Amino acid sequence: MSIADQANNVVATAIPTPHGDVWLLPAKSDDKLRLKPVKQKSTGVSAVLNSFRYAWGEAGVVRGTLPLLQLNQKLGTDCPGCAWPDHDGKRATFDYCENGAKAVAHEADTRKLTADFFRSHSVSELSTHTDYWLEQQGRLTEPMVLRENATHYEPITWADAYAMIADELNGLSSPDRAAFYTSGKATNEAAFSYQLFARQFGTNNLPDCSNMCHESSGRAMSKMIGIGKGTAKLDDFEQANLVLVVGQNPGTNHPRQLIALQQAKRNGAKIIAVNPLPEAGLMGFMNPQEALGMLGVATELTDLFLQVKINGDIPLFKGIMKQMIEWEDAEPGSVIDWGFVNEYAAGLDELLDDLRSADWDTLVIRSGIDRESMRQAADWIRSSEKIILCWCLGVTQHTNGTQNVCEMLNLLLLRGAIGKPGAGPCCVRGHSNVQGDRTMGVWEQPKESLLDRLQSVFDFDPPRKHGFDSQRTALALHRGEIDVFVSLGGNFLMALPDTRYAAEGLAKTRLNVRIGTKLNRADLVAGRQSLILPCLGRTEEDVREASNGRPPRKQFTSTENSMGVVQSSQGKLTPASPNLRNEVAIVCEMAAATLGDRAKNPWRAWANDYDLIRDGIAAVIDGCENYNEKVRQPGGFYLPNAARERQFNTDTGKANFTVNPIPPDTIQPGQFAMTTVRSHDQFNTTIYGNHDRYRGILNARRVVMMNAADMREKGLQSRDPVAVTSHHAGETRTLQDFQVVEYPIPRGCVAMYYPEANPLIPMTSTDASSNCPSFKHTAVTIERC
Ligand SMILES: Nc1nc2c(c(=O)[nH]1)N[C@H]1C(S)=C(S)[C@@H](COP(=O)(O)OP(=O)(O)OC[C@H]3O[C@@H](n4cnc5c(=O)[nH]c(N)nc54)[C@H](O)[C@@H]3O)O[C@H]1N2
Ligand SMILES: Nc1nc2c(c(=O)[nH]1)N[C@H]1C(S)=C(S)[C@@H](COP(=O)(O)OP(=O)(O)OC[C@H]3O[C@@H](n4cnc5c(=O)[nH]c(N)nc54)[C@H](O)[C@@H]3O)O[C@H]1N2
Ligand SMILES: [Mo]
C-alpha cells in the first residue's frame, strides 16, 4: 500500500518527509494472534524465570545478572523501570521485578548499532519495521547525523554535533522557536542542567512526559493539599486498614507495589480495586521472593473489585460518598472525621450539597456499579481509620482527569486520611525519575520563586513567560513555529496522541536532536536535519576526565522515587561503546557550545564533575541543601512534604474540598469508549515482545479487547479483522487491520494497546486544567474489514 493508495479519511500510515516517506505504523501486520484464558494472578515462578530468560537472552549471562544484583540496593543502581520506592530498611537481594529485569536487560543489550547499520538502511526503509524491531537492533554507539535531503544517517563527531546544535540555536530569531523535551528517565543532574540551559538560552519551552502522564494528579493535589506529590510512604502500607487501587495495573507496571499490598493484606487491610479490566496482579499475587510464591501459592489481593465503566470514576466515587453522607446525616459524627475537617479543611458545605443532590440512578448507570457494591465500599471506608489511595493513568488521562483525582481526594479528606501513619494519597508515578525531573525545575510553568532563585544563583534573567507543554509543543510544531526540537530521552512522536499530526509537525523543524540509548521512530521523522546522540544507560559505568591534571573520576547521579526519597545511582557495567557519554555530560556540553561566555557557571567543568552540578541544585532547590552530602547517605533522604505534616499550603491555608461534576456522556449510540493500556511486554513505546501474558493475548498487539455481548451484537468473533474509527469534533481517524478479541471488559467499552492506538487519539482532546491528553477515553466505532 503506498501513501497514494490509502483511502480517503483513513489515517495514512506513512508521511512524506525531506528524507523520504516515513511509515508511522507498518502497513499490515502478519502476526499470528494466539489467545489464552485471562490470568487471575500474577508473578510467581514463571515471572522470575521469564525475567532471567530475558536478561540472559538479550544481554548474555554476566552482563544480564550483574546489574540485577545491584538493582535498588543502597548505593547501587536505581532501577531504570518504574518509580516505585525501595524499602527504607533492609532490602532483599532480588529487590526488583520481572519488568525491572527486562528494562535492565534491554539496556545491557550486547547488540550494537554501528555506522554500517545506518549505511545499509535508509530512514524510509527503517520505518517499514515495527517499533519492536527498531529497538531490537541494539544499542546506539556513536553520534549520527541525518543531513539536509539525505536518505541515510551518517557518523558525526561529538564536537561537530555540538557545534551544529549551537549554530542552529544561536541562529534562531527567538529562543521560543526551540523546545526542550524531557522523558522521565533523566536523572536529577541531567534534568537540573537541562532546565538551566534552556532558561539561560531564553525559553521556558520545557515540555516533559509528565504532561501526558500525572499532570492531572499534580494539579489536583496542588489545589487540594498544597503540594503536587502524594504523602503515603512505603511503610504506611504495613499499617493501613484499607487500600484503594484505582486505574492502575500494578502487576505489570509497578510489580513491587504488589509486595506492599500483600503486606498490607497480611496485616489485616482490605483492598478495593477500581478498574474496567480485571488485571491479573490486582486479583491475586504470588510473591516470587517468598517460598510460597515460588510454589505457586497466591495471596488473593482484591476484596472488592469495582469493574467501573471507562470514565465512570466520578459517578462511582460520588456514589460512595453519597452513601457515606446518608449515614452521616442519619447518625451525625459516625462517618466524617470532624476533628480533621474542622481544624484542617475548607469547603465541605459545597461538597455536601453536591453529594446530597446527586441522582442515584445516574450514578449507577454512569459508573456501571450497582448500589450494593457502592454501599460495601462506603461501609469499609467509614470503618477504616487508615486509608491509602493509590492511582495511576486510568484516572489521570481523561478530559476530566484532574477532577477524577479531586473527587477521590475528597473521600480521603472526609475521613481525615492524610498526614497520619498508615494513610494518605499515593500517586504512583511512571518513569523512574519523572517526579525528580519536576523537582529539579523541568516545568514549562515554573514558579516565580524558582526563577528568582535561578536568577540570583546563576546571575542571569530567566524568561518569565510560560512555555509550551507537550501537547502545545505538538501544536506549535505543526504550525511550523518550532525550528529546533531537542529530546532528552524518550520518544515524543509515539508518546503523543495523533501520531500522524505529531509526525507532520516534527518534519517541519530545522533540526531535531535526540539523546537516547536505542533507535526509535522519533529518530526517523526528521525535519531538515537530525542528530542522534547516544548516551550511557543507568547501569553503565561513567568515568569522566578531571580538570587540572587529576586522574579521571567515576561519576554517579541521583533520582527521586514516587514517595519523595532522593538517592544516588551508579552504574557498574562497561559501557556498550567507548564513544558514549552520560546524558548529564551531553547536556552540559550542548550548553557550553551554545552559551559560551553568556553563562556564568563553568559548563565544561560541570560536564566532568557532577558534584559541581549538585552544588547548584543545593543552592536552588528547596529541601536539597547539602545535596552532595545527603545524597551520598546509604538509602538517600526524604524531601520535605508539608502535607505529610498536615500543613496545607493552598490558597485557603487548609485542605480544600472540591466539587466535581459528572462528566457529560460523549459516547453516541453505536460508539464505544476506547481506553489505551500497556501490555506486559513493553515499557511505554519500547516493546520488549508481542506477548501480553496475563491478559492471555499472545503474539500480536494490533488488537481490540471487547465485551462478548457487544461482539455478538455486532456479529463479531475473536480474531475477526476490524477497522477502528475515532470520532472527535466532527473529525474521524481510522486504523485498519486490527483484530477483535473477546475480553471481560464492561459493555460499551473497548481497550487497545498504546502506542499502536495513538493515531486514533485526537490531539485537541485534553484535560481543561492539566492539558493532559485523554488517552483513556476516545469515542470509536468498530467495523469488520
Ligand atoms: N513494565 C512497565 N512498567 C511501567 C511502564 C511500562 O510501560 N511498562 N510505564 C511506566 C509509566 S511512564 C507509567 S505512567 C506507569 C503506568 O502505569 P498504569 O497506569 O498502570 O498503566 P496503563 O497500562 O496505562 O494502565 C492503566 C490502567 O487503568 C485502567 N483504566 C483504563 N481506563 C480507565 C478508567 O476510565 N477508569 C479506571 N478506574 N481505570 C481505567 C486500565 O485497565 C489499566 O489497568 O507505569 C510505569 N511502569
Ligand atoms: N495512548 C497512550 N499514549 C501515551 C500513554 C498512554 O497511557 N496511552 N502514556 C503516556 C505516558 S504516561 C508517558 S510517560 C509517555 C512516555 O513517553 P516517553 O518518555 O517519551 O517515551 P519512552 O517510550 O519511555 O522512551 C523510550 C526511549 O527512551 C530512550 N531511553 C531509554 N533509556 C534511556 C536513558 O537512560 N537515557 C536517555 N537519554 N534515553 C533513554 C530510548 O532511546 C527509548 O527508545 O507516553 C504517553 N503516551
Ligand atoms: Mo508515564
Short mmCIF file of C-alpha atoms in Angstrom, two decimals, residues 498-715:
data_model
loop_
_atom_site.label_atom_id
_atom_site.label_comp_id
_atom_site.label_asym_id
_atom_site.label_seq_id
_atom_site.Cartn_x
_atom_site.Cartn_y
_atom_site.Cartn_z
CA ASP A 498 -2.50 11.57 16.78
CA THR A 499 0.77 10.11 15.50
CA ARG A 500 0.28 11.48 12.02
CA TYR A 501 -0.27 15.04 13.21
CA ALA A 502 2.72 14.75 15.54
CA ALA A 503 4.90 13.48 12.70
CA GLU A 504 3.84 16.24 10.33
CA GLY A 505 4.96 18.77 12.92
CA LEU A 506 8.28 17.11 13.68
CA ALA A 507 9.05 17.00 9.96
CA LYS A 508 8.86 20.83 9.81
CA THR A 509 11.82 21.63 12.06
CA ARG A 510 15.30 22.75 11.01
CA LEU A 511 16.93 20.40 13.50
CA ASN A 512 15.78 17.52 15.70
CA VAL A 513 18.17 16.30 18.37
CA ARG A 514 17.53 13.19 20.43
CA ILE A 515 19.66 11.88 23.26
CA GLY A 516 18.91 8.17 23.62
CA THR A 517 20.11 4.63 24.13
CA LYS A 518 18.17 2.91 21.35
CA LEU A 519 16.85 3.81 17.93
CA ASN A 520 13.16 4.61 17.76
CA ARG A 521 10.65 6.05 15.31
CA ALA A 522 11.17 9.58 16.61
CA ASP A 523 14.64 9.42 15.01
CA LEU A 524 13.10 8.65 11.63
CA VAL A 525 10.71 11.58 11.38
CA ALA A 526 13.10 14.43 10.95
CA GLY A 527 12.95 17.98 9.72
CA ARG A 528 15.74 19.48 7.67
CA GLN A 529 18.44 17.76 9.74
CA SER A 530 18.52 15.40 12.66
CA LEU A 531 21.05 14.27 15.26
CA ILE A 532 21.07 11.12 17.36
CA LEU A 533 23.30 11.50 20.41
CA PRO A 534 23.91 8.11 22.06
CA CYS A 535 24.11 8.06 25.84
CA LEU A 536 25.10 5.69 28.61
CA GLY A 537 22.37 3.72 30.34
CA ARG A 538 21.98 3.99 34.09
CA THR A 539 23.58 0.56 34.58
CA GLU A 540 26.82 1.61 32.88
CA GLU A 541 29.96 2.98 34.49
CA ASP A 542 30.56 6.68 33.89
CA VAL A 543 34.18 7.81 34.13
CA ARG A 544 34.88 11.47 33.36
CA GLU A 545 38.12 13.29 32.71
CA ALA A 546 39.10 15.55 35.56
CA SER A 547 40.35 19.05 35.05
CA ASN A 548 43.72 20.31 36.33
CA GLY A 549 45.60 17.06 35.80
CA ARG A 550 43.77 14.93 38.35
CA PRO A 551 43.00 11.31 37.39
CA PRO A 552 39.63 10.55 35.72
CA ARG A 553 36.84 10.05 38.25
CA LYS A 554 33.81 7.80 38.38
CA GLN A 555 30.63 9.81 38.45
CA PHE A 556 27.27 8.98 39.94
CA THR A 557 23.83 10.52 39.51
CA SER A 558 20.69 10.73 41.64
CA THR A 559 16.95 10.23 41.31
CA GLU A 560 13.73 10.73 43.31
CA ASN A 561 11.16 7.98 43.65
CA SER A 562 7.36 8.16 43.89
CA MET A 563 7.50 8.84 47.63
CA GLY A 564 9.97 11.70 47.58
CA VAL A 565 13.13 9.78 48.52
CA VAL A 566 16.25 11.04 46.73
CA GLN A 567 19.18 8.69 46.38
CA SER A 568 22.31 8.09 44.37
CA SER A 569 22.67 5.67 41.50
CA GLN A 570 25.87 4.37 39.99
CA GLY A 571 26.30 2.07 37.01
CA LYS A 572 28.79 -0.80 37.10
CA LEU A 573 28.79 -2.23 33.59
CA THR A 574 31.39 -1.47 30.94
CA PRO A 575 29.66 0.92 28.51
CA ALA A 576 28.23 -0.53 25.28
CA SER A 577 30.72 1.66 23.38
CA PRO A 578 33.64 3.90 24.38
CA ASN A 579 32.01 6.65 22.31
CA LEU A 580 29.01 7.01 24.64
CA ARG A 581 28.55 9.91 27.05
CA ASN A 582 26.33 10.26 30.08
CA GLU A 583 23.32 12.42 29.24
CA VAL A 584 24.47 14.79 32.00
CA ALA A 585 27.72 15.43 30.17
CA ILE A 586 25.90 15.76 26.83
CA VAL A 587 23.58 18.43 28.21
CA CYS A 588 26.48 20.35 29.74
CA GLU A 589 28.50 20.19 26.50
CA MET A 590 25.49 21.42 24.47
CA ALA A 591 25.13 24.29 26.91
CA ALA A 592 28.84 25.12 26.80
CA ALA A 593 28.88 25.15 23.00
CA THR A 594 25.68 27.20 22.72
CA LEU A 595 26.06 29.72 25.52
CA GLY A 596 29.83 30.34 25.59
CA ASP A 597 30.60 33.34 27.78
CA ARG A 598 26.93 34.17 28.18
CA ALA A 599 26.67 31.67 31.07
CA LYS A 600 28.37 32.42 34.38
CA ASN A 601 28.62 28.78 35.51
CA PRO A 602 31.52 26.70 34.12
CA TRP A 603 29.54 24.31 31.89
CA ARG A 604 32.64 22.41 30.71
CA ALA A 605 33.72 21.72 34.28
CA TRP A 606 30.14 20.65 35.12
CA ALA A 607 30.34 18.09 32.30
CA ASN A 608 33.22 16.37 34.07
CA ASP A 609 32.32 16.75 37.72
CA TYR A 610 28.70 16.26 38.72
CA ASP A 611 29.45 17.40 42.28
CA LEU A 612 29.51 20.92 40.84
CA ILE A 613 26.01 20.44 39.42
CA ARG A 614 24.83 19.13 42.79
CA ASP A 615 26.18 22.29 44.44
CA GLY A 616 23.95 24.19 42.02
CA ILE A 617 20.97 22.00 42.96
CA ALA A 618 21.68 22.61 46.64
CA ALA A 619 21.66 26.37 46.11
CA VAL A 620 18.41 26.43 44.13
CA ILE A 621 16.04 23.61 45.07
CA ASP A 622 14.17 23.64 48.39
CA GLY A 623 14.98 20.65 50.56
CA CYS A 624 18.21 19.91 48.68
CA GLU A 625 20.57 21.87 50.95
CA ASN A 626 23.86 19.95 51.40
CA TYR A 627 22.81 17.81 48.46
CA ASN A 628 26.25 16.32 47.85
CA GLU A 629 26.44 15.10 51.40
CA LYS A 630 22.84 13.93 51.85
CA VAL A 631 22.62 12.08 48.57
CA ARG A 632 25.69 10.03 49.48
CA GLN A 633 23.99 8.57 52.58
CA PRO A 634 23.03 4.93 52.04
CA GLY A 635 19.33 4.93 51.20
CA GLY A 636 19.32 8.68 50.46
CA PHE A 637 16.99 11.21 52.11
CA TYR A 638 13.35 12.30 52.13
CA LEU A 639 12.43 15.63 50.55
CA PRO A 640 10.20 17.81 52.74
CA ASN A 641 6.45 17.30 52.24
CA ALA A 642 4.31 19.73 54.23
CA ALA A 643 1.02 17.89 53.58
CA ARG A 644 2.54 14.89 55.32
CA GLU A 645 2.65 17.10 58.43
CA ARG A 646 -0.89 18.39 57.83
CA GLN A 647 0.36 21.77 56.67
CA PHE A 648 -1.63 22.58 53.57
CA ASN A 649 -0.01 25.34 51.52
CA THR A 650 -3.12 26.14 49.47
CA ASP A 651 -4.89 29.42 48.77
CA THR A 652 -7.00 28.95 51.94
CA GLY A 653 -4.16 27.56 54.05
CA LYS A 654 -6.32 24.47 54.50
CA ALA A 655 -7.00 21.26 52.63
CA ASN A 656 -9.67 22.23 50.10
CA PHE A 657 -12.70 20.09 49.34
CA THR A 658 -13.79 20.43 45.70
CA VAL A 659 -16.97 19.93 43.69
CA ASN A 660 -16.53 17.81 40.57
CA PRO A 661 -19.49 17.40 38.20
CA ILE A 662 -20.30 14.13 36.48
CA PRO A 663 -18.65 14.41 33.06
CA PRO A 664 -21.02 14.69 30.08
CA ASP A 665 -21.62 11.43 28.26
CA THR A 666 -19.91 11.97 24.91
CA ILE A 667 -20.36 8.43 23.57
CA GLN A 668 -23.11 8.34 20.91
CA PRO A 669 -25.31 5.29 20.24
CA GLY A 670 -23.29 2.74 18.23
CA GLN A 671 -19.99 4.10 19.56
CA PHE A 672 -17.67 2.61 22.18
CA ALA A 673 -15.47 4.27 24.79
CA MET A 674 -11.90 3.24 23.96
CA THR A 675 -9.09 3.22 26.53
CA THR A 676 -5.40 2.52 25.83
CA VAL A 677 -3.27 0.24 28.02
CA ARG A 678 0.26 -1.12 28.26
CA SER A 679 0.86 -4.82 27.66
CA HIS A 680 3.01 -6.89 29.99
CA ASP A 681 5.84 -6.82 27.45
CA GLN A 682 6.63 -3.17 26.94
CA PHE A 683 8.00 -0.09 28.64
CA ASN A 684 5.99 2.73 27.14
CA THR A 685 6.94 2.93 23.47
CA THR A 686 9.69 0.35 23.91
CA ILE A 687 8.22 -3.01 23.00
CA TYR A 688 10.07 -5.97 24.55
CA GLY A 689 7.92 -8.61 22.91
CA ASN A 690 4.48 -9.28 21.49
CA HIS A 691 3.02 -11.23 24.41
CA ASP A 692 0.61 -9.85 26.97
CA ARG A 693 0.91 -12.91 29.17
CA TYR A 694 -1.51 -12.04 31.97
CA ARG A 695 -4.24 -10.98 29.59
CA GLY A 696 -3.72 -14.13 27.52
CA ILE A 697 -3.17 -12.15 24.30
CA LEU A 698 -0.09 -13.55 22.61
CA ASN A 699 1.94 -12.71 19.55
CA ALA A 700 0.02 -9.64 18.39
CA ARG A 701 -0.54 -6.06 19.51
CA ARG A 702 -2.97 -4.77 16.89
CA VAL A 703 -5.98 -5.93 18.84
CA VAL A 704 -9.22 -4.52 20.25
CA MET A 705 -10.43 -6.03 23.53
CA MET A 706 -14.22 -6.14 23.53
CA ASN A 707 -17.11 -7.49 25.63
CA ALA A 708 -18.63 -10.81 24.44
CA ALA A 709 -22.20 -9.46 24.31
CA ASP A 710 -21.13 -6.44 22.26
CA MET A 711 -19.32 -8.76 19.87
CA ARG A 712 -22.37 -10.97 19.49
CA GLU A 713 -24.50 -7.95 18.77
CA LYS A 714 -22.12 -6.89 16.01
CA GLY A 715 -21.73 -10.44 14.67
#
